[in-house]
Structure formats: C-alpha cells, structure tokens
JSON list of C-alpha atoms in Angstrom, two decimals:
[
{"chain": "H", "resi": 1, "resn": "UNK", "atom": "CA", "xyz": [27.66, 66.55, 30.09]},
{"chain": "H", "resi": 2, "resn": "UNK", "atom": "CA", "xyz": [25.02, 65.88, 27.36]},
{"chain": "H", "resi": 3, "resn": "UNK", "atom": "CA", "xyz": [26.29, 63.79, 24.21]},
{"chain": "H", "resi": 4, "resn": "UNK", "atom": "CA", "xyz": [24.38, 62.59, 21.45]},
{"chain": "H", "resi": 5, "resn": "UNK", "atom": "CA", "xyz": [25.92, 59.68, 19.73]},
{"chain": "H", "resi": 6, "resn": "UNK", "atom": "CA", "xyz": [25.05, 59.46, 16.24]},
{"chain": "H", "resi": 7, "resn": "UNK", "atom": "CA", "xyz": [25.30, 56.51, 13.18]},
{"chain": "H", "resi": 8, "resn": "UNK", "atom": "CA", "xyz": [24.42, 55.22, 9.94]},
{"chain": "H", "resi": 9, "resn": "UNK", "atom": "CA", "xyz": [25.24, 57.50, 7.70]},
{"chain": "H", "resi": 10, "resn": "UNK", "atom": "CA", "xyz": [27.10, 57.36, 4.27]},
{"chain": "H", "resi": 11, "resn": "UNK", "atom": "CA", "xyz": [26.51, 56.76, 0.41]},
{"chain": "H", "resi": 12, "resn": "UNK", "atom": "CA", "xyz": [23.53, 54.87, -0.83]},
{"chain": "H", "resi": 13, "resn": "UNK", "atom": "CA", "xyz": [22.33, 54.71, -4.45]},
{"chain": "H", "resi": 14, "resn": "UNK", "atom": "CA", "xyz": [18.66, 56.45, -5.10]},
{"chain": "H", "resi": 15, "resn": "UNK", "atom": "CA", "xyz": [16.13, 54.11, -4.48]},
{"chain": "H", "resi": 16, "resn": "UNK", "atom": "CA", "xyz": [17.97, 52.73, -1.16]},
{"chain": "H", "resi": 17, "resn": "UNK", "atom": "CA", "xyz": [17.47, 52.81, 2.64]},
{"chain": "H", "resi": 18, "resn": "UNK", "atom": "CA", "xyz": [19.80, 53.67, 5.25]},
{"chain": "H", "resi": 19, "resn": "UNK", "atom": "CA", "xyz": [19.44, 53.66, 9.37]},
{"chain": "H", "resi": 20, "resn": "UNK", "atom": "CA", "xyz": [20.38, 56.54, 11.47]},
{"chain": "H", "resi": 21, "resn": "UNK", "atom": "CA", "xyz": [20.60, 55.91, 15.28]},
{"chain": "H", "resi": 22, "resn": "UNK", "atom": "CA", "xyz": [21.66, 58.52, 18.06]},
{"chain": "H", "resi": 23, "resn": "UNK", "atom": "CA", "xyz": [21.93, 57.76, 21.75]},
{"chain": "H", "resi": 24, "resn": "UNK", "atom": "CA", "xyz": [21.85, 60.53, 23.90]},
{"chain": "H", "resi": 25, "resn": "UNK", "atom": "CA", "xyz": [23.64, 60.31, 27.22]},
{"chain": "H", "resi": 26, "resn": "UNK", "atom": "CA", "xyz": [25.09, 62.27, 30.45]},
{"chain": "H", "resi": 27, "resn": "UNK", "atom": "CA", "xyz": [21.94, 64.15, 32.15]},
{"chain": "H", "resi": 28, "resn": "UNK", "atom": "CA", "xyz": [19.84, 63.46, 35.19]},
{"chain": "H", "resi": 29, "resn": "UNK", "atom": "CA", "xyz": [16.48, 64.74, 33.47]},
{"chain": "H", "resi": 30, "resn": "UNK", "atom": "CA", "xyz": [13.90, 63.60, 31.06]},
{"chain": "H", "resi": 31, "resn": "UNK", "atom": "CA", "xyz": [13.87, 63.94, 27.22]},
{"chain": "H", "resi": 32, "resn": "UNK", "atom": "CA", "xyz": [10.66, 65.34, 26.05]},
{"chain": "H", "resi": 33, "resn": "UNK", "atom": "CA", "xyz": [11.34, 64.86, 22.21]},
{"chain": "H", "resi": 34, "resn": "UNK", "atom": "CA", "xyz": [13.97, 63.72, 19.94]},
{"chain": "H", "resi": 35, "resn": "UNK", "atom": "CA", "xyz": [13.92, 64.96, 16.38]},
{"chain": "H", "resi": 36, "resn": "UNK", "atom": "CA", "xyz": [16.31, 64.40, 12.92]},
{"chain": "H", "resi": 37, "resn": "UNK", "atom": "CA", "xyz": [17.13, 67.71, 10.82]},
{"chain": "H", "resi": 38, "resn": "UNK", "atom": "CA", "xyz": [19.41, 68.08, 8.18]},
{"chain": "H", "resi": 39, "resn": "UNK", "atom": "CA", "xyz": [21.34, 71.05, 6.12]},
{"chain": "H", "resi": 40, "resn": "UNK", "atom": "CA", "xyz": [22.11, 70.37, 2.96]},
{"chain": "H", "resi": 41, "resn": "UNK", "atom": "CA", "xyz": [24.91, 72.60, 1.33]},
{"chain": "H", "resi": 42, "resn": "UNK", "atom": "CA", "xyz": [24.24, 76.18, 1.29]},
{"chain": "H", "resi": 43, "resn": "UNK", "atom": "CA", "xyz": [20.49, 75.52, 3.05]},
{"chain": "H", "resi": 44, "resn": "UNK", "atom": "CA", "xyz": [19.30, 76.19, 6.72]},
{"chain": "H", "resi": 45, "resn": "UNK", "atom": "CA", "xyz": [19.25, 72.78, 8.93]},
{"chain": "H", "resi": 46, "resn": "UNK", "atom": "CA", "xyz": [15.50, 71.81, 8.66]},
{"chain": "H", "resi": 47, "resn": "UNK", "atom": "CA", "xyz": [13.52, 69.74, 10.42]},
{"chain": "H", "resi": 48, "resn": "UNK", "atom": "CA", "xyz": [12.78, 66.52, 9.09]},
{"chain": "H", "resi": 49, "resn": "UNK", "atom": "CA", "xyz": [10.86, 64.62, 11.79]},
{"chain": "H", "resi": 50, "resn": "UNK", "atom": "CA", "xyz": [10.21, 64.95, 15.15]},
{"chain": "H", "resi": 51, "resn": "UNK", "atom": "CA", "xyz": [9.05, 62.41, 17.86]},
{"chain": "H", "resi": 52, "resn": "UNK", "atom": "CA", "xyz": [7.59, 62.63, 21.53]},
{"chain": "H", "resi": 53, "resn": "UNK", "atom": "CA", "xyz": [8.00, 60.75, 24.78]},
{"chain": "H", "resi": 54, "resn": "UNK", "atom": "CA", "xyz": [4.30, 59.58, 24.45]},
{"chain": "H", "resi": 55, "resn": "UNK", "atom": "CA", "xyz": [5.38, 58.46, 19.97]},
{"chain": "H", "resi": 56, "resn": "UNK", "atom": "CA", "xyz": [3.20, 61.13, 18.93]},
{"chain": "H", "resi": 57, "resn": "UNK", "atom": "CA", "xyz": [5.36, 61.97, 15.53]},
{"chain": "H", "resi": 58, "resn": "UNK", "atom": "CA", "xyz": [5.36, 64.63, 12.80]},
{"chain": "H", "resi": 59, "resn": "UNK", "atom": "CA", "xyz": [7.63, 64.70, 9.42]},
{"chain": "H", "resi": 60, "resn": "UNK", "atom": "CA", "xyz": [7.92, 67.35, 6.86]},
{"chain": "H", "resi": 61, "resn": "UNK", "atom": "CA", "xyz": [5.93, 66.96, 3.28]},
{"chain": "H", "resi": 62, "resn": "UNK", "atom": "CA", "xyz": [9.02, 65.53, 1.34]},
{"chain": "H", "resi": 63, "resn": "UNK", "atom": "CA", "xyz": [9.66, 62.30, 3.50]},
{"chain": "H", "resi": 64, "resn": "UNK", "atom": "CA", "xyz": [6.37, 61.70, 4.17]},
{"chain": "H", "resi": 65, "resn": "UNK", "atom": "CA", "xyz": [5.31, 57.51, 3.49]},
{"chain": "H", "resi": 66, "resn": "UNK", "atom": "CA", "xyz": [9.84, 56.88, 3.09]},
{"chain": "H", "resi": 67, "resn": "UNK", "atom": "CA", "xyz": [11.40, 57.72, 6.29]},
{"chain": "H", "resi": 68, "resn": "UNK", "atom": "CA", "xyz": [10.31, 56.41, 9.70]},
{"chain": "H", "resi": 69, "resn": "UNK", "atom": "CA", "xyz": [10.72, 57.86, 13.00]},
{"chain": "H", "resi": 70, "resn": "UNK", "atom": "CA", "xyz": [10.79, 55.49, 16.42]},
{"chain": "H", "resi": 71, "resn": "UNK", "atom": "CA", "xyz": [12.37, 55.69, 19.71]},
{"chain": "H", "resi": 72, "resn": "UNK", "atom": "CA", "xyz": [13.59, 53.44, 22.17]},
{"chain": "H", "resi": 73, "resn": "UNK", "atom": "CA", "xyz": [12.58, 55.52, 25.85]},
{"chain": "H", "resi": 74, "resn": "UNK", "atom": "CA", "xyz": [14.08, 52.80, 27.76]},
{"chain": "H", "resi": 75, "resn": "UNK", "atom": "CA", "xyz": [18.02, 53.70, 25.98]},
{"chain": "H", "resi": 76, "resn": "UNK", "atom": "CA", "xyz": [17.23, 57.09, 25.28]},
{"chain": "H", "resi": 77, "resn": "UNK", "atom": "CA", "xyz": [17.81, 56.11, 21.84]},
{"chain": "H", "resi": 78, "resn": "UNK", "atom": "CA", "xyz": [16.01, 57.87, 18.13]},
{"chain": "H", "resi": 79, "resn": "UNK", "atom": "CA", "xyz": [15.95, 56.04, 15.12]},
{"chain": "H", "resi": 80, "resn": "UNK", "atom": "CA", "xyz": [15.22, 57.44, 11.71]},
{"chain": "H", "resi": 81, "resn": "UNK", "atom": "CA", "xyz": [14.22, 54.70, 8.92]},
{"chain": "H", "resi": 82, "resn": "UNK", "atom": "CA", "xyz": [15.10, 55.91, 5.43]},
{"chain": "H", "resi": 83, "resn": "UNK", "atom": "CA", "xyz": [13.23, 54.02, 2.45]},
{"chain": "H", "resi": 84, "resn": "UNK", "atom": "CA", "xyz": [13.02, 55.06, -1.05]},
{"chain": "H", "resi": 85, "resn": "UNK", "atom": "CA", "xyz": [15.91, 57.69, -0.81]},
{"chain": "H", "resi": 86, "resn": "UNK", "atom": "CA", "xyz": [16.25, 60.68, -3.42]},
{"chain": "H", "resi": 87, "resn": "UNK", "atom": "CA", "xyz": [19.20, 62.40, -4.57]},
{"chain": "H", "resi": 88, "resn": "UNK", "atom": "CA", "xyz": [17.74, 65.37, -2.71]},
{"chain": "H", "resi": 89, "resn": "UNK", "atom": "CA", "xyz": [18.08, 63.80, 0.67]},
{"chain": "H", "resi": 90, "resn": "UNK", "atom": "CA", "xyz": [21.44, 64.27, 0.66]},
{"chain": "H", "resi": 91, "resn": "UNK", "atom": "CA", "xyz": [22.51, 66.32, 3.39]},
{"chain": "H", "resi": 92, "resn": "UNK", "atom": "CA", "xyz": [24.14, 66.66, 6.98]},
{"chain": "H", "resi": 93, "resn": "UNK", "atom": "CA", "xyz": [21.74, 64.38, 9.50]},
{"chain": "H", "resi": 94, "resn": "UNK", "atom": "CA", "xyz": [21.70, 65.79, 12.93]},
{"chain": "H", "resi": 95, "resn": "UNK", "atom": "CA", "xyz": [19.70, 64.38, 15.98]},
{"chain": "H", "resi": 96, "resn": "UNK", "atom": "CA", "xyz": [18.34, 66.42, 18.59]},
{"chain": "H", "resi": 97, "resn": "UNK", "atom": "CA", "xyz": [17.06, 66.31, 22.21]},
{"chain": "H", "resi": 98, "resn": "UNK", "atom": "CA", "xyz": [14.71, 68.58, 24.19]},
{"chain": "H", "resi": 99, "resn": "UNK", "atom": "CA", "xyz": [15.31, 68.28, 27.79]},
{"chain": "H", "resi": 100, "resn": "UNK", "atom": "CA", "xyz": [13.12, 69.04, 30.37]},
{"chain": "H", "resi": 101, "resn": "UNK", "atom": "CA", "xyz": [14.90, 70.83, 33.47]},
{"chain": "H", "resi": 102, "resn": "UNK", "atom": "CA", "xyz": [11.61, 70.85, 36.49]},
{"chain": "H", "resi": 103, "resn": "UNK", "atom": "CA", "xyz": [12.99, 73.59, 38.49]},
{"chain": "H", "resi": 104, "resn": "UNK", "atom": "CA", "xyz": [12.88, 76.51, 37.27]},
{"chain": "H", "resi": 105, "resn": "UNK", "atom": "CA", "xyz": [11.22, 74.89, 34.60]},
{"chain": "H", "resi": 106, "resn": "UNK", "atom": "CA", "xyz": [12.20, 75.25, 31.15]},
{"chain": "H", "resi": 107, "resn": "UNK", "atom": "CA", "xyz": [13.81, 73.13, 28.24]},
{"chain": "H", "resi": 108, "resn": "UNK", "atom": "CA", "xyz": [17.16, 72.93, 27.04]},
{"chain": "H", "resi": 109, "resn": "UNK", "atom": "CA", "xyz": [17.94, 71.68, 23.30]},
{"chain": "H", "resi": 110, "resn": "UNK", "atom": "CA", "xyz": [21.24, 69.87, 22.76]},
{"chain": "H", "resi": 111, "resn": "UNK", "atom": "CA", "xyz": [22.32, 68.33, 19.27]},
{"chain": "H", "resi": 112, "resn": "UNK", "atom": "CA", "xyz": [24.61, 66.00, 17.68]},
{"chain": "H", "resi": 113, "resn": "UNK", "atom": "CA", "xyz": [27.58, 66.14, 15.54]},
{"chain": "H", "resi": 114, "resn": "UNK", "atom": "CA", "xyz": [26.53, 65.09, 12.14]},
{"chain": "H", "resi": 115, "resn": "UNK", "atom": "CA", "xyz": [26.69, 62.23, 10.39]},
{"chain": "H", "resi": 116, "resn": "UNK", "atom": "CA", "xyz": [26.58, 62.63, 6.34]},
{"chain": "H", "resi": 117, "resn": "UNK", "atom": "CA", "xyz": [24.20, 60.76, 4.26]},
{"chain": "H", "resi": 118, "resn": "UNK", "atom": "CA", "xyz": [24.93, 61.29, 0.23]},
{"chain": "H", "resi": 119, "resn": "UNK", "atom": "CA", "xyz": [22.51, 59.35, -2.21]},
{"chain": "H", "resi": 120, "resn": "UNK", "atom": "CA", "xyz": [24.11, 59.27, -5.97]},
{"chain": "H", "resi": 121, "resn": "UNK", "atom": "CA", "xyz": [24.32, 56.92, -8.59]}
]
C-alpha cells in the first residue's frame, strides 16, 4: 500500500521560510513525478510545482524565484523550499506521486494527507 509521508508545515510570519518533505513508500514501481499543490479555503487544490525523475521542474506564476522544488530519487523523497512567504500562501500543502505501472501500462496518482502551512503576523 502506497503512503506518502508528509512534514513541515505550520505558522510562519510573512517574510519567512518553511520546509515541506514527503516520503512516499509501499510500491514495487517507479515514480515518474512528484509534485506540491495546495487548497486554500473555499479554492480548488492547485498545483504549485511539479518535478520529474530526470529534475526537469515547473512552478506556477505566484511562487516563482521563493519556493524551490528538489527530490531525493534515491529515498523517494520531494522537498518543497519556501522563501519569502505571503499571507496568500496559506493553504493545505499536499504532495503527490505519479506512478508508473509497465504492464498494461498506465499511471496511477496517489496523494498525501495534508499538512497546513498558515503565514500571519
């Protein structure tokens, strides 16, 4: 059974940085991507940056130059550096994996359960 692990959430004043981690576990096949989205209340979970085996990466406009994306292959492990945080990043974090499954191919996405980050003064 697939778990993601997540981390390093929690309140931070604007203007600070936090560290998410989340270790995914529990599957004989590969991870193609690992990505961070959020929800913020009464909002659609968005994607807020996505990264590949290969470290090929892409973030949305508004955290573009503050938060950093990396990935540790070797533990199955996705990191998301968060630098210069706004009020408006608060939200519900959640990590997610995209499996590959070789036969029949296809891809199966599996998340995490959430881990609150809340930036006030």
């Amino acid at each position: 059974q697939v778990q993601l692990v997540e981390s390093g959430g929690g309140l931070v004043q604007p203007g600070g940085s936090l560290r998410l981690s989340c270790a995914a576990s529990g599957s004989m096949f590969s991870i193609n991507s690992m990505a961070w989205y959020r929800q913020a209340p009464g909002k659609q979970r968005k994607l807020v940056a996505r990264i590949t085996g290969g470290g090929a990466t892409n973030y949305t406009g508004s955290v573009k130059g503050r938060f950093t994306i990396s990935r540790d292959n070797a533990k199955n492990t996705v990191y998301l550096q968060m630098n210069n945080l706004e009020p408006e990043d608060t939200a519900v974090y959640y990590c997610n994996a995209v499996y590959v499954v070789p036969k029949p191919f296809h891809m199966v996405n599996y998340w995490g359960q959430g881990t609150q980050v809340t930036v006030s003064s």
